[in-house]
Coordinates of C-alpha atoms and ligand atoms in Angstrom, one line a residue:
M1054 CA 89.3 39.6 57.1
T1055 CA 89.2 42.3 54.4
K1056 CA 85.8 43.4 53.3
R1057 CA 84.9 43.4 49.7
K1058 CA 84.0 46.9 48.3
I1059 CA 80.6 47.0 46.7
D1060 CA 78.3 49.7 45.3
L1061 CA 75.2 49.6 47.5
T1062 CA 73.8 47.9 50.5
I1063 CA 70.1 48.0 51.6
K1064 CA 70.2 47.0 55.2
R1065 CA 68.2 46.4 58.4
A1066 CA 64.9 45.7 56.6
N1067 CA 62.2 44.7 59.1
E1068 CA 61.1 42.2 56.5
L1069 CA 63.2 41.4 53.5
V1070 CA 60.9 39.6 51.0
T1071 CA 63.1 37.4 48.8
F1072 CA 61.0 34.7 47.0
R1073 CA 64.1 32.6 47.1
G1074 CA 64.1 29.6 44.8
S1075 CA 61.5 31.0 42.3
S1076 CA 63.6 32.0 39.4
K1077 CA 63.1 28.9 37.3
E1078 CA 59.3 28.5 37.4
P1079 CA 56.3 30.6 38.5
I1080 CA 55.1 29.7 42.0
H1081 CA 51.6 28.3 42.6
K1082 CA 49.2 27.0 45.2
K1083 CA 50.7 27.2 48.8
E1084 CA 54.0 28.3 47.5
M1085 CA 52.4 31.7 46.9
L1086 CA 51.9 32.1 50.7
D1087 CA 55.6 31.9 51.5
L1088 CA 57.4 35.1 50.7
Q1089 CA 60.7 33.7 52.0
I1090 CA 61.2 36.6 54.4
I1091 CA 64.5 37.4 56.1
E1092 CA 64.0 39.5 59.3
N1093 CA 66.6 42.2 59.7
G1094 CA 67.7 41.4 56.2
A1095 CA 70.1 43.1 53.9
V1096 CA 70.9 43.0 50.2
A1097 CA 74.4 43.5 48.8
I1098 CA 74.6 45.0 45.3
D1099 CA 77.4 45.4 42.9
D1100 CA 77.6 46.3 39.3
G1101 CA 73.8 46.3 39.0
R1102 CA 73.4 42.8 40.3
I1103 CA 72.5 41.2 43.6
L1104 CA 75.6 39.8 45.3
A1105 CA 74.1 38.5 48.5
V1106 CA 70.8 38.4 50.4
E1107 CA 71.3 37.7 54.1
K1108 CA 70.9 38.9 57.6
T1109 CA 72.2 42.4 58.0
S1110 CA 75.0 41.2 60.4
E1111 CA 76.3 38.8 57.7
I1112 CA 76.4 41.4 55.0
E1113 CA 78.1 44.0 57.2
Q1114 CA 80.8 41.5 58.1
R1115 CA 81.6 40.7 54.5
Y1116 CA 81.1 43.9 52.5
K1117 CA 82.1 47.6 52.7
S1118 CA 79.6 49.6 50.7
E1119 CA 79.9 52.9 48.8
A1120 CA 76.3 53.7 49.5
V1121 CA 73.9 52.5 52.1
V1122 CA 70.1 52.6 52.5
D1123 CA 68.9 52.0 56.0
A1124 CA 65.6 50.3 55.8
K1125 CA 65.1 50.0 59.6
G1126 CA 61.4 49.4 60.3
K1127 CA 60.6 49.0 56.7
V1128 CA 59.9 46.3 54.0
V1129 CA 62.3 45.6 51.2
M1130 CA 61.0 43.5 48.3
P1131 CA 61.4 42.9 44.6
G1132 CA 60.3 45.8 42.4
F1133 CA 56.8 45.4 40.9
V1134 CA 56.5 43.8 37.5
D1135 CA 53.4 45.1 35.7
A1136 CA 52.4 42.1 33.6
H1137 CA 49.8 43.8 31.4
T1138 CA 49.7 47.4 30.1
H1139 CA 48.8 49.2 27.0
L1140 CA 51.5 51.7 27.5
V1141 CA 51.6 53.7 24.2
F1142 CA 48.5 55.6 23.1
A1143 CA 47.3 59.1 22.5
G1144 CA 44.6 61.1 24.2
A1145 CA 42.3 60.2 27.1
R1146 CA 38.7 59.0 27.5
E1147 CA 37.4 60.7 30.6
R1148 CA 34.2 61.7 28.7
E1149 CA 33.5 58.0 28.0
F1150 CA 34.0 57.3 31.7
E1151 CA 31.1 59.7 32.3
E1152 CA 29.0 57.9 29.7
R1153 CA 29.6 54.7 31.5
L1154 CA 28.5 56.3 34.8
K1155 CA 25.2 57.0 33.1
G1156 CA 24.8 53.3 32.4
H1157 CA 26.1 52.8 28.8
S1158 CA 28.1 49.6 28.5
Y1159 CA 31.6 49.3 27.0
L1160 CA 30.3 47.3 24.0
E1161 CA 27.6 49.9 23.3
I1162 CA 30.2 52.7 23.4
L1163 CA 32.4 50.6 21.1
E1164 CA 29.6 50.0 18.6
S1165 CA 28.9 53.8 18.4
G1166 CA 32.5 54.4 17.3
G1167 CA 33.7 55.5 20.7
G1168 CA 35.9 53.5 23.1
I1169 CA 39.0 52.0 21.6
L1170 CA 38.4 53.4 18.2
S1171 CA 38.6 57.0 19.3
T1172 CA 42.0 56.2 20.8
V1173 CA 43.0 54.5 17.6
R1174 CA 42.1 57.7 15.7
E1175 CA 44.2 59.9 18.0
T1176 CA 47.1 57.5 18.0
R1177 CA 47.3 57.3 14.2
E1178 CA 47.3 61.1 14.1
S1179 CA 50.2 61.3 16.6
S1180 CA 53.9 61.4 15.9
K1181 CA 56.4 59.1 17.5
T1182 CA 57.8 62.0 19.5
Q1183 CA 54.3 62.9 20.8
L1184 CA 53.6 59.3 21.8
A1185 CA 57.0 58.9 23.4
E1186 CA 56.7 62.1 25.4
K1187 CA 53.4 60.9 26.8
A1188 CA 54.5 57.3 27.5
K1189 CA 57.6 58.5 29.2
K1190 CA 55.5 60.4 31.7
T1191 CA 53.5 57.2 32.3
L1192 CA 56.7 55.3 33.0
N1193 CA 57.9 58.0 35.4
V1194 CA 54.7 57.6 37.4
M1195 CA 55.0 53.8 37.3
L1196 CA 58.5 54.1 38.6
E1197 CA 57.5 56.4 41.4
H1198 CA 55.0 53.7 42.5
G1199 CA 57.6 50.9 42.5
T1200 CA 57.3 49.3 39.1
T1201 CA 60.7 48.3 37.7
T1202 CA 59.6 46.2 34.7
V1203 CA 56.5 46.6 32.5
E1204 CA 54.9 44.7 29.7
A1205 CA 53.7 47.0 26.9
K1206 CA 51.2 46.0 24.3
S1207 CA 50.7 47.8 21.0
G1208 CA 47.2 47.8 19.5
Y1209 CA 46.1 51.4 19.0
G1210 CA 47.6 51.8 15.5
L1211 CA 46.0 48.9 13.7
T1212 CA 47.8 49.6 10.4
V1213 CA 51.2 48.2 9.5
A1214 CA 52.9 51.6 9.9
D1215 CA 51.0 52.7 13.0
E1216 CA 51.6 49.4 14.9
I1217 CA 55.3 49.6 14.0
K1218 CA 55.3 53.2 15.1
C1219 CA 53.9 52.4 18.6
L1220 CA 56.3 49.4 19.0
E1221 CA 59.3 51.6 18.0
V1222 CA 58.2 54.1 20.7
A1223 CA 58.1 51.2 23.3
Q1224 CA 61.6 50.0 22.2
E1225 CA 63.0 53.6 22.4
L1226 CA 61.6 53.9 25.9
D1227 CA 63.1 50.5 26.9
N1228 CA 66.5 51.9 25.7
N1229 CA 66.2 55.3 27.3
H1230 CA 64.1 54.9 30.5
R1231 CA 65.2 53.2 33.7
V1232 CA 62.0 51.0 33.7
E1233 CA 62.5 47.9 31.5
V1234 CA 59.8 47.7 28.8
V1235 CA 58.9 44.3 27.4
S1236 CA 56.9 44.6 24.2
T1237 CA 54.0 42.5 23.0
F1238 CA 52.5 42.9 19.6
L1239 CA 48.7 43.3 19.8
G1240 CA 47.7 44.2 16.3
A1241 CA 44.6 42.1 16.8
H1242 CA 43.3 44.3 19.6
A1243 CA 40.3 45.6 17.7
V1244 CA 38.9 45.6 14.2
P1245 CA 39.7 48.9 12.6
P1246 CA 36.8 50.8 10.9
E1247 CA 38.1 50.2 7.4
F1248 CA 37.8 46.5 7.9
H1249 CA 34.4 46.6 9.7
D1250 CA 32.8 44.3 7.1
N1251 CA 35.9 42.2 6.5
V1252 CA 37.4 40.9 9.8
D1253 CA 39.1 38.0 8.1
G1254 CA 40.8 40.5 5.7
Y1255 CA 42.2 42.3 8.8
V1256 CA 43.4 39.0 10.3
T1257 CA 45.2 38.3 7.0
L1258 CA 46.9 41.8 7.3
V1259 CA 47.9 41.0 10.9
T1260 CA 49.2 37.5 10.1
E1261 CA 50.8 38.1 6.7
E1262 CA 52.2 41.6 7.0
M1263 CA 52.3 42.9 10.5
I1264 CA 53.6 39.8 12.3
P1265 CA 56.5 39.1 9.9
K1266 CA 57.6 42.7 9.9
V1267 CA 57.4 43.0 13.7
A1268 CA 59.5 39.8 14.1
E1269 CA 62.0 40.8 11.5
E1270 CA 62.6 44.2 13.1
R1271 CA 62.7 42.5 16.6
L1272 CA 60.1 44.9 17.9
A1273 CA 58.2 42.5 20.2
E1274 CA 58.7 39.2 22.1
F1275 CA 55.1 38.2 22.3
C1276 CA 52.0 38.2 20.2
D1277 CA 48.6 38.8 21.8
V1278 CA 45.0 38.8 20.5
F1279 CA 41.7 40.2 21.9
C1280 CA 39.6 37.1 21.6
E1281 CA 36.0 38.2 22.3
R1282 CA 32.5 38.1 20.9
N1283 CA 32.2 40.7 18.1
V1284 CA 36.0 41.2 18.0
F1285 CA 38.2 38.2 17.1
S1286 CA 36.7 34.7 17.2
I1287 CA 38.5 31.6 18.5
R1288 CA 39.3 30.6 14.9
Q1289 CA 40.8 34.0 14.1
A1290 CA 42.6 34.2 17.5
R1291 CA 44.2 30.8 16.8
Q1292 CA 45.3 32.0 13.4
V1293 CA 46.9 35.1 14.8
L1294 CA 48.7 33.2 17.6
K1295 CA 50.0 30.5 15.3
A1296 CA 51.3 33.1 12.9
G1297 CA 53.1 34.7 15.8
T1298 CA 54.6 31.5 17.1
A1299 CA 55.8 30.7 13.5
C1300 CA 57.8 34.0 13.6
G1301 CA 59.1 33.4 17.1
L1302 CA 56.6 35.6 19.1
G1303 CA 55.4 33.9 22.2
P1304 CA 51.6 33.6 22.4
K1305 CA 49.5 35.6 24.9
I1306 CA 45.8 36.0 24.8
H1307 CA 43.1 38.4 26.1
A1308 CA 40.7 35.6 27.1
D1309 CA 37.1 35.3 28.3
E1310 CA 36.9 38.9 29.6
I1311 CA 33.3 39.7 28.7
T1312 CA 31.9 36.3 27.6
D1313 CA 33.0 32.7 27.8
L1314 CA 34.2 32.2 24.3
G1315 CA 36.8 29.5 25.0
G1316 CA 39.8 31.7 25.2
A1317 CA 41.3 29.8 28.2
K1318 CA 41.1 26.5 26.4
L1319 CA 42.7 28.1 23.3
A1320 CA 45.5 29.4 25.5
A1321 CA 46.3 25.9 26.6
E1322 CA 46.0 24.5 23.1
V1323 CA 48.6 27.0 21.7
K1324 CA 50.8 26.7 24.8
A1325 CA 50.5 30.4 25.6
I1326 CA 52.8 31.8 28.2
S1327 CA 49.8 33.6 29.7
A1328 CA 46.0 34.1 29.4
E1329 CA 44.8 37.4 30.6
H1330 CA 41.5 38.7 32.2
L1331 CA 39.7 35.3 32.4
L1332 CA 36.5 36.7 34.1
F1333 CA 34.3 34.2 32.4
A1334 CA 36.7 31.3 31.8
S1335 CA 35.1 27.9 32.0
D1336 CA 36.2 25.2 34.4
E1337 CA 37.2 23.1 31.4
G1338 CA 39.4 26.0 30.1
L1339 CA 40.9 26.6 33.5
S1340 CA 41.9 23.0 34.0
A1341 CA 43.4 22.9 30.5
M1342 CA 45.5 26.0 31.6
A1343 CA 46.5 24.3 34.8
Q1344 CA 47.7 21.2 32.9
R1345 CA 49.8 23.2 30.5
G1346 CA 51.1 25.6 33.1
V1347 CA 49.6 28.7 31.4
I1348 CA 49.9 31.7 33.8
A1349 CA 46.7 33.6 34.6
V1350 CA 47.4 37.4 34.4
L1351 CA 44.6 38.9 36.4
L1352 CA 43.6 42.6 36.2
P1353 CA 41.2 43.6 39.0
A1354 CA 41.8 47.3 38.4
A1355 CA 40.1 46.9 35.0
S1356 CA 37.0 45.4 36.6
F1357 CA 37.0 48.2 39.1
S1358 CA 37.4 50.9 36.5
L1359 CA 34.8 49.4 34.2
M1360 CA 32.4 48.9 37.1
T1361 CA 31.3 45.5 35.9
G1362 CA 31.1 44.2 39.5
R1363 CA 32.7 41.0 38.2
Y1364 CA 36.2 39.8 39.0
A1365 CA 38.2 36.7 37.9
N1366 CA 37.8 33.7 40.2
A1367 CA 41.4 33.8 41.5
R1368 CA 40.7 31.5 44.4
K1369 CA 39.5 28.8 42.1
M1370 CA 42.5 29.3 39.8
I1371 CA 45.0 29.1 42.7
G1372 CA 43.2 26.0 44.0
M1373 CA 43.5 24.4 40.6
G1374 CA 47.3 25.0 40.6
I1375 CA 47.3 27.8 38.0
P1376 CA 50.1 30.3 38.7
V1377 CA 48.5 33.8 39.1
A1378 CA 50.1 37.1 38.1
L1379 CA 48.8 40.6 38.3
G1380 CA 49.0 43.7 36.1
T1381 CA 47.4 47.2 36.2
D1382 CA 45.9 46.9 32.6
F1383 CA 47.0 50.6 32.3
N1384 CA 45.0 51.8 29.3
P1385 CA 42.6 54.7 28.4
S1386 CA 39.7 52.9 30.1
C1387 CA 41.7 51.8 33.2
W1388 CA 44.0 54.7 33.9
T1389 CA 46.2 53.6 36.8
E1390 CA 50.0 53.3 36.8
N1391 CA 50.0 51.9 40.3
M1392 CA 50.5 48.2 41.0
Q1393 CA 49.7 48.8 44.7
M1394 CA 46.2 49.5 43.6
A1395 CA 46.1 46.2 41.7
I1396 CA 47.2 44.5 44.9
A1397 CA 44.6 46.3 47.0
F1398 CA 41.8 45.2 44.6
A1399 CA 43.2 41.6 44.3
C1400 CA 42.9 41.2 48.0
R1401 CA 39.5 42.8 48.5
E1402 CA 37.7 41.7 45.3
M1403 CA 39.4 38.3 44.5
R1404 CA 40.3 37.4 48.1
L1405 CA 44.0 36.9 47.5
T1406 CA 46.0 37.0 50.7
P1407 CA 48.6 39.9 50.8
A1408 CA 51.3 37.3 50.3
E1409 CA 49.6 35.8 47.2
A1410 CA 49.0 39.2 45.7
I1411 CA 52.7 40.2 46.2
A1412 CA 53.9 37.0 44.6
A1413 CA 51.5 37.7 41.7
A1414 CA 52.8 41.3 41.4
T1415 CA 56.5 40.3 41.3
I1416 CA 57.9 36.9 40.6
N1417 CA 54.9 35.4 38.8
A1418 CA 54.4 38.6 36.7
A1419 CA 58.1 38.4 35.8
H1420 CA 57.6 34.8 34.6
S1421 CA 54.5 35.8 32.6
I1422 CA 56.8 38.0 30.4
G1423 CA 59.8 35.7 30.3
R1424 CA 61.8 37.6 32.9
G1425 CA 61.6 35.2 35.8
Q1426 CA 65.4 34.5 35.6
E1427 CA 66.3 38.2 35.7
T1428 CA 63.9 40.0 38.0
G1429 CA 60.9 39.5 40.3
S1430 CA 62.8 37.9 43.3
L1431 CA 65.8 38.9 45.3
E1432 CA 68.4 36.2 44.6
I1433 CA 72.1 36.1 43.9
G1434 CA 73.0 37.1 40.3
K1435 CA 69.6 38.7 39.5
K1436 CA 69.1 42.3 38.5
A1437 CA 69.1 44.5 41.6
N1438 CA 65.5 45.7 41.0
L1439 CA 63.9 46.3 44.4
I1440 CA 61.8 48.7 46.4
V1441 CA 61.8 50.0 50.0
L1442 CA 58.3 50.4 51.4
A1443 CA 57.7 52.8 54.3
V1444 CA 55.6 50.2 56.3
P1445 CA 56.7 47.7 58.9
N1446 CA 55.4 44.5 57.2
H1447 CA 54.1 43.3 53.9
S1448 CA 50.5 43.0 55.0
F1449 CA 50.3 46.8 54.9
L1450 CA 50.9 46.8 51.2
A1451 CA 47.4 45.3 50.8
Y1452 CA 45.8 46.9 53.8
R1453 CA 46.7 50.5 53.3
F1454 CA 45.5 51.6 49.9
G1455 CA 45.2 54.6 47.6
V1456 CA 48.5 56.1 48.7
N1457 CA 52.0 55.5 47.6
L1458 CA 53.9 53.4 50.2
V1459 CA 57.1 53.2 48.1
E1460 CA 60.0 55.2 49.5
N1461 CA 63.0 54.0 47.4
V1462 CA 63.2 52.4 44.0
V1463 CA 66.4 50.7 42.9
I1464 CA 66.8 49.6 39.3
D1465 CA 69.9 47.8 38.0
G1466 CA 71.6 48.6 41.3
E1467 CA 70.9 52.4 41.1
I1468 CA 68.7 54.4 43.4
V1469 CA 66.2 55.9 40.9
A1470 CA 63.6 57.2 43.4
D1471 CA 64.1 58.5 46.9
R1472 CA 60.9 59.9 48.2
G1473 CA 61.8 60.2 51.8
C1474 CA 58.2 59.7 52.8
E1475 CA 56.8 59.7 56.3
N1476 CA 56.3 56.3 57.8
G1477 CA 52.7 56.7 58.6
S1478 CA 52.3 53.1 59.7
Ligands
ZN2353 ZN1 44.5 44.5 27.9

């Protein structure tokens, strides 16, 4: 039998995590416990796509590969999909972090003109080139830590021109960087100072000028809103998401992060693809989400970074049948590019099992940004986006924390990181 020539084989994985059969729908409940592991598994890759996912012996019989990665004793799994980031912004807020250590709350800092508004000021003053340079570095770090697809929200411009500027930066990065960037328009992230006494006026600017322009220039796929007390009310959030839907932008919502405003319920009402944060979501809101199949994007690194001591009730959500996804919430008040940290926190603080956290960080995260058919699992025909971890089994990914366990990163069939790290496990 002549062997077919292919570009790349990843072989002899101690555990090959596949999530076979999960491309159509996000996985929920007990499905999240089954990683569909192949022991001594291999992945055959050609032309950027996955050709076969089998036992190593099977793959070796059928294919002759140009390049081979030997993953003996290691874990091979889908690349991480970071479901929630605020990728493009200027500056940093390390001083505010010190303020918070002294006991000032986020809303206090916000009310005194700090917090997000200082980032808005700096982002407005920055050029596209400056913003792109910085965001590119962020993507490089994300890639080194195994992230192959990332969602990126705008929301630090808050004028028509500055929101467009930030979305154009994200689009440029999607075209020029190996990591895929999926854009979400979040013009309703905060009320800019010039609209302090006229929040409805700002909502009108978002719905009547920003959203149509963003849609027309195809700068985002989704529209998000920060629905929170003293920011945007349920009524205003509904207005923003409906305007987005009318222009073809899928609804997403920052819901019930600091108070129970009813964001989870609104997410179900507008058939949002995801509701994010959900620390204070009511049972009523959660069961509405479960009924409508709204994905919960949970961000435990944000709780850790903000030191609120409160985390979303992921166990309850999984019990109710809500598909759970994870993101870093990378932003100036939660500066981590590393999905492995999100997994570590998800297990320790929300009691996800390692398997559930991995499902949340890959296939369910992919579904939460409309990429479930393309990435997030290792199945025939999908993009060859995968990582090799220098650990013997997937439990280590949750158990060992604060270090980078990723040895290789493959995006679209190409090895884009080869760290050659020591297998300390
Ligand atoms: Zn956010």
